[in-house]
Amino acid sequence: MESSKSRRDFLFASTVVGATVLLNGCGRLNQGNPEKSAESEPNELGGEVTATEDLMREHGILRRALLVYSAAAIKLRANPSAIAPDSLQKTAKLFRAFGEEYHEKKLEEAYIFPAVKTVGGEAASYPDILVAQHNRGREITDYIISVTQGAKLGTSNSDTLANSLESFVLMYRNHAAREDTIIFPAWKQTMTAKQLDEMNDKFEDIEHEQFGADGFEDAVKQIAAIESSLGLADISQFTAPPPPKV
Ligand SMILES: [Fe+2]
Ligand SMILES: [Fe+2]
Protein backbone atom coordinates (compact mmCIF):
# COMPACT_ATOMS: atom_id res chain seq x y z
CA MET A 1 0.00 0.00 0.00
CA GLU A 2 2.75 2.34 1.09
CA SER A 3 4.90 1.50 -1.93
CA SER A 4 2.07 1.98 -4.44
CA LYS A 5 1.23 5.38 -2.86
CA SER A 6 4.90 6.35 -3.11
CA ARG A 7 4.92 5.26 -6.72
CA ARG A 8 1.80 7.33 -7.45
CA ASP A 9 3.37 10.35 -5.73
CA PHE A 10 6.55 9.84 -7.72
CA LEU A 11 4.63 9.53 -11.00
CA PHE A 12 2.59 12.65 -10.20
CA ALA A 13 5.71 14.61 -9.24
CA SER A 14 7.47 13.42 -12.43
CA THR A 15 4.49 14.51 -14.54
CA VAL A 16 4.42 17.95 -12.91
CA VAL A 17 8.17 18.40 -13.30
CA GLY A 18 8.00 17.12 -16.89
CA ALA A 19 5.15 19.47 -17.73
CA THR A 20 6.95 22.40 -16.10
CA VAL A 21 10.11 21.70 -18.10
CA LEU A 22 8.04 21.44 -21.28
CA LEU A 23 6.20 24.70 -20.60
CA ASN A 24 9.37 26.56 -19.68
CA GLY A 25 11.07 25.17 -22.75
CA CYS A 26 8.30 26.33 -25.08
CA GLY A 27 7.59 29.68 -23.43
CA ARG A 28 4.05 31.11 -23.27
CA LEU A 29 3.58 31.23 -27.01
CA ASN A 30 3.10 27.55 -27.67
CA GLN A 31 2.43 25.77 -24.42
CA GLY A 32 2.52 22.02 -24.82
CA ASN A 33 3.18 22.13 -28.58
CA PRO A 34 6.93 21.84 -29.15
CA GLU A 35 6.45 21.59 -32.92
CA LYS A 36 5.15 25.15 -33.12
CA SER A 37 7.91 26.71 -31.05
CA ALA A 38 10.33 26.44 -33.94
CA GLU A 39 8.00 28.45 -36.22
CA SER A 40 6.84 31.28 -33.94
CA GLU A 41 8.61 34.52 -33.19
CA PRO A 42 9.91 34.08 -29.62
CA ASN A 43 9.92 37.84 -28.99
CA GLU A 44 6.43 38.51 -30.36
CA LEU A 45 4.27 39.93 -27.55
CA GLY A 46 1.09 37.93 -27.00
CA GLY A 47 2.13 35.28 -29.49
CA GLU A 48 0.14 33.67 -32.24
CA VAL A 49 -3.67 33.68 -32.22
CA THR A 50 -4.96 30.14 -32.63
CA ALA A 51 -7.80 29.41 -35.07
CA THR A 52 -10.30 28.70 -32.27
CA GLU A 53 -9.23 31.82 -30.33
CA ASP A 54 -9.71 33.74 -33.57
CA LEU A 55 -13.26 32.43 -34.00
CA MET A 56 -14.18 33.18 -30.39
CA ARG A 57 -12.86 36.74 -30.42
CA GLU A 58 -14.80 37.29 -33.64
CA HIS A 59 -17.86 36.22 -31.67
CA GLY A 60 -16.88 38.95 -29.20
CA ILE A 61 -17.33 41.57 -31.93
CA LEU A 62 -20.68 40.05 -32.91
CA ARG A 63 -21.81 39.92 -29.27
CA ARG A 64 -21.05 43.63 -28.92
CA ALA A 65 -23.19 44.25 -32.01
CA LEU A 66 -25.99 42.23 -30.35
CA LEU A 67 -25.68 44.41 -27.23
CA VAL A 68 -26.13 47.48 -29.46
CA TYR A 69 -29.24 45.90 -30.98
CA SER A 70 -30.69 45.07 -27.53
CA ALA A 71 -30.15 48.62 -26.29
CA ALA A 72 -31.59 50.02 -29.54
CA ALA A 73 -34.71 47.83 -29.31
CA ILE A 74 -35.48 49.18 -25.82
CA LYS A 75 -35.04 52.79 -26.98
CA LEU A 76 -37.09 52.19 -30.12
CA ARG A 77 -40.07 51.04 -28.08
CA ALA A 78 -39.84 54.03 -25.74
CA ASN A 79 -39.08 56.74 -28.30
CA PRO A 80 -38.22 55.87 -31.91
CA SER A 81 -36.64 59.29 -32.56
CA ALA A 82 -34.10 58.65 -29.76
CA ILE A 83 -32.22 56.27 -32.04
CA ALA A 84 -30.17 57.62 -34.93
CA PRO A 85 -30.82 55.16 -37.79
CA ASP A 86 -27.23 55.64 -38.84
CA SER A 87 -25.93 53.80 -35.75
CA LEU A 88 -28.11 50.76 -36.54
CA GLN A 89 -27.10 50.93 -40.19
CA LYS A 90 -23.41 50.89 -39.23
CA THR A 91 -23.95 47.99 -36.83
CA ALA A 92 -25.78 45.97 -39.49
CA LYS A 93 -23.07 46.67 -42.07
CA LEU A 94 -20.36 45.62 -39.59
CA PHE A 95 -22.32 42.43 -38.81
CA ARG A 96 -22.63 41.79 -42.55
CA ALA A 97 -18.97 42.35 -43.43
CA PHE A 98 -17.33 40.83 -40.36
CA GLY A 99 -19.95 38.26 -39.30
CA GLU A 100 -21.83 37.10 -42.37
CA GLU A 101 -19.37 37.55 -45.23
CA TYR A 102 -16.23 36.62 -43.33
CA HIS A 103 -16.69 34.65 -40.08
CA GLU A 104 -19.70 32.63 -41.30
CA LYS A 105 -19.10 32.28 -45.02
CA LYS A 106 -15.32 32.09 -45.25
CA LEU A 107 -14.55 30.18 -42.03
CA GLU A 108 -17.54 28.33 -40.54
CA GLU A 109 -19.32 27.29 -43.74
CA ALA A 110 -16.12 26.64 -45.68
CA TYR A 111 -14.02 24.78 -43.10
CA ILE A 112 -15.62 24.19 -39.73
CA PHE A 113 -19.10 22.85 -40.46
CA PRO A 114 -18.02 20.36 -43.17
CA ALA A 115 -15.35 18.93 -40.82
CA VAL A 116 -17.73 18.72 -37.85
CA LYS A 117 -20.37 16.94 -39.95
CA THR A 118 -17.93 14.14 -40.74
CA VAL A 119 -17.21 13.28 -37.08
CA GLY A 120 -20.78 12.29 -36.14
CA GLY A 121 -22.18 12.52 -32.62
CA GLU A 122 -24.02 15.47 -31.10
CA ALA A 123 -21.95 18.15 -32.84
CA ALA A 124 -22.71 16.78 -36.32
CA SER A 125 -26.42 17.49 -35.89
CA TYR A 126 -25.81 21.25 -35.54
CA PRO A 127 -24.33 22.56 -38.83
CA ASP A 128 -27.55 22.35 -40.91
CA ILE A 129 -29.44 24.33 -38.25
CA LEU A 130 -26.57 26.81 -37.88
CA VAL A 131 -26.49 27.42 -41.65
CA ALA A 132 -30.26 28.00 -41.66
CA GLN A 133 -29.70 30.55 -38.87
CA HIS A 134 -26.92 32.25 -40.87
CA ASN A 135 -29.36 32.56 -43.77
CA ARG A 136 -32.16 33.93 -41.60
CA GLY A 137 -29.67 36.36 -40.06
CA ARG A 138 -28.76 37.63 -43.55
CA GLU A 139 -32.45 38.26 -44.32
CA ILE A 140 -32.83 40.24 -41.09
CA THR A 141 -29.63 42.20 -41.76
CA ASP A 142 -31.01 43.10 -45.24
CA TYR A 143 -34.16 44.35 -43.53
CA ILE A 144 -32.26 46.41 -40.93
CA ILE A 145 -30.09 48.00 -43.63
CA SER A 146 -33.14 48.79 -45.73
CA VAL A 147 -35.28 50.42 -42.99
CA THR A 148 -32.43 52.51 -41.59
CA GLN A 149 -31.70 54.40 -44.83
CA GLY A 150 -33.66 57.49 -43.84
CA ALA A 151 -32.72 60.30 -41.45
CA LYS A 152 -35.32 59.23 -38.87
CA LEU A 153 -37.11 56.07 -37.85
CA GLY A 154 -40.87 56.45 -38.03
CA THR A 155 -43.27 55.27 -35.32
CA SER A 156 -45.00 53.13 -37.96
CA ASN A 157 -42.14 50.60 -38.28
CA SER A 158 -40.29 51.06 -34.98
CA ASP A 159 -42.11 48.22 -33.20
CA THR A 160 -41.54 45.84 -36.11
CA LEU A 161 -37.87 46.81 -36.20
CA ALA A 162 -37.55 46.33 -32.41
CA ASN A 163 -39.12 42.85 -32.75
CA SER A 164 -36.69 41.92 -35.52
CA LEU A 165 -33.69 43.16 -33.54
CA GLU A 166 -34.76 41.18 -30.47
CA SER A 167 -35.37 37.95 -32.38
CA PHE A 168 -32.01 38.34 -34.13
CA VAL A 169 -30.30 38.83 -30.75
CA LEU A 170 -31.97 35.77 -29.21
CA MET A 171 -31.05 33.61 -32.21
CA TYR A 172 -27.40 34.69 -32.26
CA ARG A 173 -26.92 34.46 -28.49
CA ASN A 174 -27.96 30.82 -28.71
CA HIS A 175 -26.05 30.29 -31.94
CA ALA A 176 -22.68 31.68 -30.83
CA ALA A 177 -22.88 30.01 -27.39
CA ARG A 178 -23.41 26.58 -29.02
CA GLU A 179 -20.58 27.21 -31.48
CA ASP A 180 -18.20 28.21 -28.67
CA THR A 181 -19.02 25.20 -26.49
CA ILE A 182 -19.90 22.40 -28.94
CA ILE A 183 -18.86 23.17 -32.52
CA PHE A 184 -15.42 24.75 -32.12
CA PRO A 185 -14.21 22.14 -29.58
CA ALA A 186 -15.51 19.35 -31.89
CA TRP A 187 -13.75 20.93 -34.87
CA LYS A 188 -10.49 21.18 -32.90
CA GLN A 189 -10.76 17.45 -32.16
CA THR A 190 -10.72 16.66 -35.90
CA MET A 191 -7.15 17.97 -36.26
CA THR A 192 -3.66 17.19 -35.07
CA ALA A 193 -1.66 20.04 -33.49
CA LYS A 194 0.18 20.46 -36.80
CA GLN A 195 -3.05 20.67 -38.80
CA LEU A 196 -4.47 23.19 -36.30
CA ASP A 197 -1.33 25.27 -36.69
CA GLU A 198 -1.85 25.25 -40.47
CA MET A 199 -5.45 26.38 -39.95
CA ASN A 200 -4.20 29.28 -37.77
CA ASP A 201 -2.15 30.47 -40.74
CA LYS A 202 -4.93 29.85 -43.25
CA PHE A 203 -7.46 31.83 -41.18
CA GLU A 204 -4.98 34.66 -40.83
CA ASP A 205 -4.46 34.70 -44.62
CA ILE A 206 -8.22 34.76 -45.25
CA GLU A 207 -8.62 37.64 -42.76
CA HIS A 208 -5.87 39.62 -44.50
CA GLU A 209 -7.36 38.88 -47.93
CA GLN A 210 -10.76 40.11 -46.79
CA PHE A 211 -9.81 43.15 -44.71
CA GLY A 212 -6.12 43.94 -45.09
CA ALA A 213 -3.69 43.80 -42.18
CA ASP A 214 -5.94 44.74 -39.23
CA GLY A 215 -9.34 43.10 -39.76
CA PHE A 216 -10.07 42.32 -36.13
CA GLU A 217 -8.55 45.54 -34.76
CA ASP A 218 -10.57 47.64 -37.24
CA ALA A 219 -13.76 45.81 -36.29
CA VAL A 220 -13.06 46.55 -32.59
CA LYS A 221 -12.64 50.25 -33.45
CA GLN A 222 -15.86 50.29 -35.47
CA ILE A 223 -18.00 48.69 -32.77
CA ALA A 224 -16.40 50.95 -30.11
CA ALA A 225 -17.34 54.05 -32.17
CA ILE A 226 -20.94 52.82 -32.53
CA GLU A 227 -21.13 52.17 -28.76
CA SER A 228 -19.84 55.70 -28.11
CA SER A 229 -22.44 57.24 -30.40
CA LEU A 230 -25.22 55.51 -28.43
CA GLY A 231 -23.85 56.22 -24.94
CA LEU A 232 -22.93 52.56 -24.42
CA ALA A 233 -19.14 52.92 -24.25
CA ASP A 234 -18.68 53.24 -20.49
CA ILE A 235 -18.81 49.67 -19.20
CA SER A 236 -19.23 50.77 -15.57
CA GLN A 237 -22.85 51.74 -16.32
CA PHE A 238 -23.55 48.01 -16.63
CA THR A 239 -22.21 47.05 -13.20
CA ALA A 240 -25.17 45.41 -11.52
CA PRO A 241 -26.66 47.09 -8.43
CA PRO A 242 -26.13 45.26 -5.15
CA PRO A 243 -28.72 42.56 -4.41
CA PRO A 244 -31.56 43.33 -1.98
CA LYS A 245 -30.79 42.70 1.68
CA VAL A 246 -32.35 39.51 3.02
FE1 LIG B 1 -22.28 30.55 -37.07
FE1 LIG C 1 -19.84 31.85 -35.32
Tab-separated table of C-alpha atoms and ligand atoms in Angstrom:
chain	number	residue	atom	x	y	z
A	1	MET	CA	0.000	0.000	0.000
A	2	GLU	CA	2.746	2.343	1.087
A	3	SER	CA	4.896	1.502	-1.930
A	4	SER	CA	2.068	1.980	-4.439
A	5	LYS	CA	1.229	5.377	-2.859
A	6	SER	CA	4.898	6.351	-3.106
A	7	ARG	CA	4.921	5.262	-6.716
A	8	ARG	CA	1.801	7.334	-7.454
A	9	ASP	CA	3.365	10.348	-5.733
A	10	PHE	CA	6.546	9.837	-7.717
A	11	LEU	CA	4.635	9.532	-11.002
A	12	PHE	CA	2.590	12.648	-10.198
A	13	ALA	CA	5.711	14.610	-9.242
A	14	SER	CA	7.469	13.421	-12.426
A	15	THR	CA	4.489	14.512	-14.539
A	16	VAL	CA	4.423	17.953	-12.908
A	17	VAL	CA	8.173	18.399	-13.299
A	18	GLY	CA	8.004	17.115	-16.891
A	19	ALA	CA	5.146	19.471	-17.726
A	20	THR	CA	6.954	22.398	-16.103
A	21	VAL	CA	10.107	21.701	-18.103
A	22	LEU	CA	8.039	21.444	-21.280
A	23	LEU	CA	6.200	24.705	-20.596
A	24	ASN	CA	9.373	26.560	-19.683
A	25	GLY	CA	11.071	25.168	-22.751
A	26	CYS	CA	8.299	26.335	-25.075
A	27	GLY	CA	7.593	29.684	-23.435
A	28	ARG	CA	4.052	31.107	-23.270
A	29	LEU	CA	3.580	31.229	-27.009
A	30	ASN	CA	3.098	27.547	-27.668
A	31	GLN	CA	2.433	25.765	-24.424
A	32	GLY	CA	2.523	22.017	-24.820
A	33	ASN	CA	3.184	22.127	-28.578
A	34	PRO	CA	6.932	21.839	-29.153
A	35	GLU	CA	6.450	21.590	-32.921
A	36	LYS	CA	5.145	25.152	-33.115
A	37	SER	CA	7.906	26.705	-31.050
A	38	ALA	CA	10.332	26.445	-33.943
A	39	GLU	CA	7.995	28.452	-36.222
A	40	SER	CA	6.841	31.277	-33.939
A	41	GLU	CA	8.608	34.520	-33.185
A	42	PRO	CA	9.907	34.082	-29.617
A	43	ASN	CA	9.917	37.840	-28.986
A	44	GLU	CA	6.429	38.510	-30.356
A	45	LEU	CA	4.266	39.931	-27.551
A	46	GLY	CA	1.090	37.932	-26.998
A	47	GLY	CA	2.130	35.275	-29.492
A	48	GLU	CA	0.144	33.669	-32.240
A	49	VAL	CA	-3.669	33.685	-32.216
A	50	THR	CA	-4.963	30.138	-32.632
A	51	ALA	CA	-7.802	29.409	-35.067
A	52	THR	CA	-10.295	28.700	-32.267
A	53	GLU	CA	-9.235	31.816	-30.329
A	54	ASP	CA	-9.710	33.740	-33.569
A	55	LEU	CA	-13.257	32.430	-33.996
A	56	MET	CA	-14.179	33.177	-30.388
A	57	ARG	CA	-12.861	36.739	-30.418
A	58	GLU	CA	-14.804	37.293	-33.640
A	59	HIS	CA	-17.865	36.222	-31.666
A	60	GLY	CA	-16.881	38.949	-29.201
A	61	ILE	CA	-17.328	41.567	-31.934
A	62	LEU	CA	-20.676	40.054	-32.914
A	63	ARG	CA	-21.814	39.918	-29.273
A	64	ARG	CA	-21.048	43.627	-28.917
A	65	ALA	CA	-23.195	44.247	-32.015
A	66	LEU	CA	-25.987	42.231	-30.351
A	67	LEU	CA	-25.677	44.415	-27.227
A	68	VAL	CA	-26.126	47.479	-29.459
A	69	TYR	CA	-29.244	45.899	-30.983
A	70	SER	CA	-30.689	45.073	-27.533
A	71	ALA	CA	-30.155	48.624	-26.287
A	72	ALA	CA	-31.587	50.024	-29.540
A	73	ALA	CA	-34.706	47.833	-29.312
A	74	ILE	CA	-35.479	49.178	-25.824
A	75	LYS	CA	-35.039	52.788	-26.976
A	76	LEU	CA	-37.092	52.188	-30.123
A	77	ARG	CA	-40.067	51.041	-28.083
A	78	ALA	CA	-39.844	54.029	-25.736
A	79	ASN	CA	-39.082	56.742	-28.300
A	80	PRO	CA	-38.218	55.873	-31.913
A	81	SER	CA	-36.642	59.295	-32.561
A	82	ALA	CA	-34.104	58.649	-29.759
A	83	ILE	CA	-32.216	56.268	-32.041
A	84	ALA	CA	-30.170	57.621	-34.932
A	85	PRO	CA	-30.823	55.163	-37.794
A	86	ASP	CA	-27.227	55.641	-38.838
A	87	SER	CA	-25.933	53.802	-35.748
A	88	LEU	CA	-28.108	50.756	-36.544
A	89	GLN	CA	-27.098	50.927	-40.189
A	90	LYS	CA	-23.406	50.894	-39.234
A	91	THR	CA	-23.945	47.992	-36.827
A	92	ALA	CA	-25.783	45.972	-39.487
A	93	LYS	CA	-23.070	46.666	-42.067
A	94	LEU	CA	-20.359	45.616	-39.592
A	95	PHE	CA	-22.321	42.428	-38.807
A	96	ARG	CA	-22.632	41.792	-42.553
A	97	ALA	CA	-18.967	42.349	-43.427
A	98	PHE	CA	-17.329	40.827	-40.359
A	99	GLY	CA	-19.950	38.259	-39.297
A	100	GLU	CA	-21.828	37.102	-42.368
A	101	GLU	CA	-19.374	37.549	-45.234
A	102	TYR	CA	-16.231	36.617	-43.332
A	103	HIS	CA	-16.695	34.648	-40.084
A	104	GLU	CA	-19.698	32.625	-41.302
A	105	LYS	CA	-19.103	32.280	-45.023
A	106	LYS	CA	-15.316	32.088	-45.248
A	107	LEU	CA	-14.555	30.179	-42.033
A	108	GLU	CA	-17.536	28.333	-40.544
A	109	GLU	CA	-19.316	27.294	-43.736
A	110	ALA	CA	-16.118	26.642	-45.685
A	111	TYR	CA	-14.015	24.781	-43.099
A	112	ILE	CA	-15.615	24.186	-39.726
A	113	PHE	CA	-19.099	22.854	-40.455
A	114	PRO	CA	-18.019	20.363	-43.170
A	115	ALA	CA	-15.349	18.929	-40.821
A	116	VAL	CA	-17.731	18.722	-37.851
A	117	LYS	CA	-20.373	16.938	-39.954
A	118	THR	CA	-17.929	14.137	-40.742
A	119	VAL	CA	-17.214	13.278	-37.081
A	120	GLY	CA	-20.781	12.290	-36.143
A	121	GLY	CA	-22.184	12.517	-32.623
A	122	GLU	CA	-24.015	15.465	-31.095
A	123	ALA	CA	-21.946	18.151	-32.839
A	124	ALA	CA	-22.707	16.777	-36.320
A	125	SER	CA	-26.423	17.489	-35.887
A	126	TYR	CA	-25.810	21.250	-35.540
A	127	PRO	CA	-24.328	22.565	-38.830
A	128	ASP	CA	-27.551	22.346	-40.909
A	129	ILE	CA	-29.436	24.334	-38.254
A	130	LEU	CA	-26.571	26.811	-37.880
A	131	VAL	CA	-26.487	27.421	-41.655
A	132	ALA	CA	-30.264	27.995	-41.660
A	133	GLN	CA	-29.698	30.552	-38.873
A	134	HIS	CA	-26.917	32.252	-40.866
A	135	ASN	CA	-29.357	32.562	-43.770
A	136	ARG	CA	-32.158	33.928	-41.599
A	137	GLY	CA	-29.669	36.358	-40.056
A	138	ARG	CA	-28.764	37.627	-43.548
A	139	GLU	CA	-32.448	38.259	-44.323
A	140	ILE	CA	-32.832	40.239	-41.087
A	141	THR	CA	-29.626	42.198	-41.758
A	142	ASP	CA	-31.006	43.103	-45.240
A	143	TYR	CA	-34.164	44.345	-43.534
A	144	ILE	CA	-32.265	46.411	-40.927
A	145	ILE	CA	-30.092	48.001	-43.627
A	146	SER	CA	-33.140	48.786	-45.729
A	147	VAL	CA	-35.281	50.417	-42.993
A	148	THR	CA	-32.432	52.513	-41.590
A	149	GLN	CA	-31.697	54.398	-44.831
A	150	GLY	CA	-33.664	57.494	-43.839
A	151	ALA	CA	-32.723	60.298	-41.455
A	152	LYS	CA	-35.322	59.230	-38.868
A	153	LEU	CA	-37.110	56.074	-37.848
A	154	GLY	CA	-40.872	56.449	-38.026
A	155	THR	CA	-43.274	55.272	-35.325
A	156	SER	CA	-44.995	53.129	-37.959
A	157	ASN	CA	-42.144	50.601	-38.278
A	158	SER	CA	-40.295	51.065	-34.981
A	159	ASP	CA	-42.108	48.215	-33.199
A	160	THR	CA	-41.535	45.840	-36.107
A	161	LEU	CA	-37.870	46.806	-36.201
A	162	ALA	CA	-37.546	46.334	-32.409
A	163	ASN	CA	-39.116	42.853	-32.749
A	164	SER	CA	-36.688	41.922	-35.524
A	165	LEU	CA	-33.688	43.157	-33.540
A	166	GLU	CA	-34.756	41.182	-30.471
A	167	SER	CA	-35.369	37.949	-32.378
A	168	PHE	CA	-32.006	38.339	-34.132
A	169	VAL	CA	-30.300	38.829	-30.748
A	170	LEU	CA	-31.971	35.767	-29.214
A	171	MET	CA	-31.053	33.608	-32.211
A	172	TYR	CA	-27.401	34.693	-32.260
A	173	ARG	CA	-26.917	34.460	-28.489
A	174	ASN	CA	-27.960	30.817	-28.712
A	175	HIS	CA	-26.053	30.289	-31.939
A	176	ALA	CA	-22.678	31.681	-30.829
A	177	ALA	CA	-22.880	30.008	-27.393
A	178	ARG	CA	-23.406	26.579	-29.023
A	179	GLU	CA	-20.577	27.212	-31.479
A	180	ASP	CA	-18.197	28.208	-28.668
A	181	THR	CA	-19.015	25.199	-26.489
A	182	ILE	CA	-19.903	22.404	-28.942
A	183	ILE	CA	-18.862	23.175	-32.519
A	184	PHE	CA	-15.419	24.746	-32.116
A	185	PRO	CA	-14.213	22.139	-29.583
A	186	ALA	CA	-15.512	19.345	-31.890
A	187	TRP	CA	-13.751	20.925	-34.870
A	188	LYS	CA	-10.491	21.178	-32.903
A	189	GLN	CA	-10.761	17.451	-32.164
A	190	THR	CA	-10.720	16.665	-35.905
A	191	MET	CA	-7.148	17.970	-36.263
A	192	THR	CA	-3.660	17.192	-35.065
A	193	ALA	CA	-1.658	20.041	-33.489
A	194	LYS	CA	0.180	20.459	-36.799
A	195	GLN	CA	-3.053	20.675	-38.799
A	196	LEU	CA	-4.473	23.190	-36.304
A	197	ASP	CA	-1.332	25.272	-36.689
A	198	GLU	CA	-1.852	25.246	-40.468
A	199	MET	CA	-5.450	26.382	-39.949
A	200	ASN	CA	-4.197	29.277	-37.767
A	201	ASP	CA	-2.146	30.469	-40.736
A	202	LYS	CA	-4.927	29.847	-43.249
A	203	PHE	CA	-7.464	31.828	-41.183
A	204	GLU	CA	-4.979	34.656	-40.834
A	205	ASP	CA	-4.461	34.697	-44.625
A	206	ILE	CA	-8.222	34.761	-45.250
A	207	GLU	CA	-8.620	37.639	-42.764
A	208	HIS	CA	-5.866	39.618	-44.503
A	209	GLU	CA	-7.363	38.881	-47.931
A	210	GLN	CA	-10.761	40.107	-46.790
A	211	PHE	CA	-9.813	43.152	-44.710
A	212	GLY	CA	-6.117	43.944	-45.088
A	213	ALA	CA	-3.685	43.795	-42.178
A	214	ASP	CA	-5.943	44.736	-39.235
A	215	GLY	CA	-9.339	43.101	-39.762
A	216	PHE	CA	-10.068	42.324	-36.125
A	217	GLU	CA	-8.546	45.541	-34.764
A	218	ASP	CA	-10.565	47.636	-37.241
A	219	ALA	CA	-13.758	45.809	-36.286
A	220	VAL	CA	-13.056	46.547	-32.594
A	221	LYS	CA	-12.640	50.246	-33.448
A	222	GLN	CA	-15.864	50.286	-35.467
A	223	ILE	CA	-18.001	48.689	-32.765
A	224	ALA	CA	-16.399	50.951	-30.110
A	225	ALA	CA	-17.337	54.047	-32.171
A	226	ILE	CA	-20.937	52.817	-32.529
A	227	GLU	CA	-21.130	52.171	-28.765
A	228	SER	CA	-19.837	55.704	-28.111
A	229	SER	CA	-22.444	57.243	-30.403
A	230	LEU	CA	-25.215	55.511	-28.428
A	231	GLY	CA	-23.849	56.217	-24.943
A	232	LEU	CA	-22.929	52.556	-24.418
A	233	ALA	CA	-19.142	52.919	-24.250
A	234	ASP	CA	-18.680	53.242	-20.486
A	235	ILE	CA	-18.813	49.670	-19.201
A	236	SER	CA	-19.233	50.766	-15.574
A	237	GLN	CA	-22.848	51.740	-16.321
A	238	PHE	CA	-23.547	48.005	-16.631
A	239	THR	CA	-22.209	47.049	-13.200
A	240	ALA	CA	-25.170	45.406	-11.520
A	241	PRO	CA	-26.663	47.089	-8.428
A	242	PRO	CA	-26.130	45.261	-5.145
A	243	PRO	CA	-28.724	42.559	-4.412
A	244	PRO	CA	-31.556	43.332	-1.983
A	245	LYS	CA	-30.785	42.705	1.677
A	246	VAL	CA	-32.354	39.505	3.019
B	1	FE	FE	-22.283	30.546	-37.072
B	2	FE	FE	-19.842	31.849	-35.319
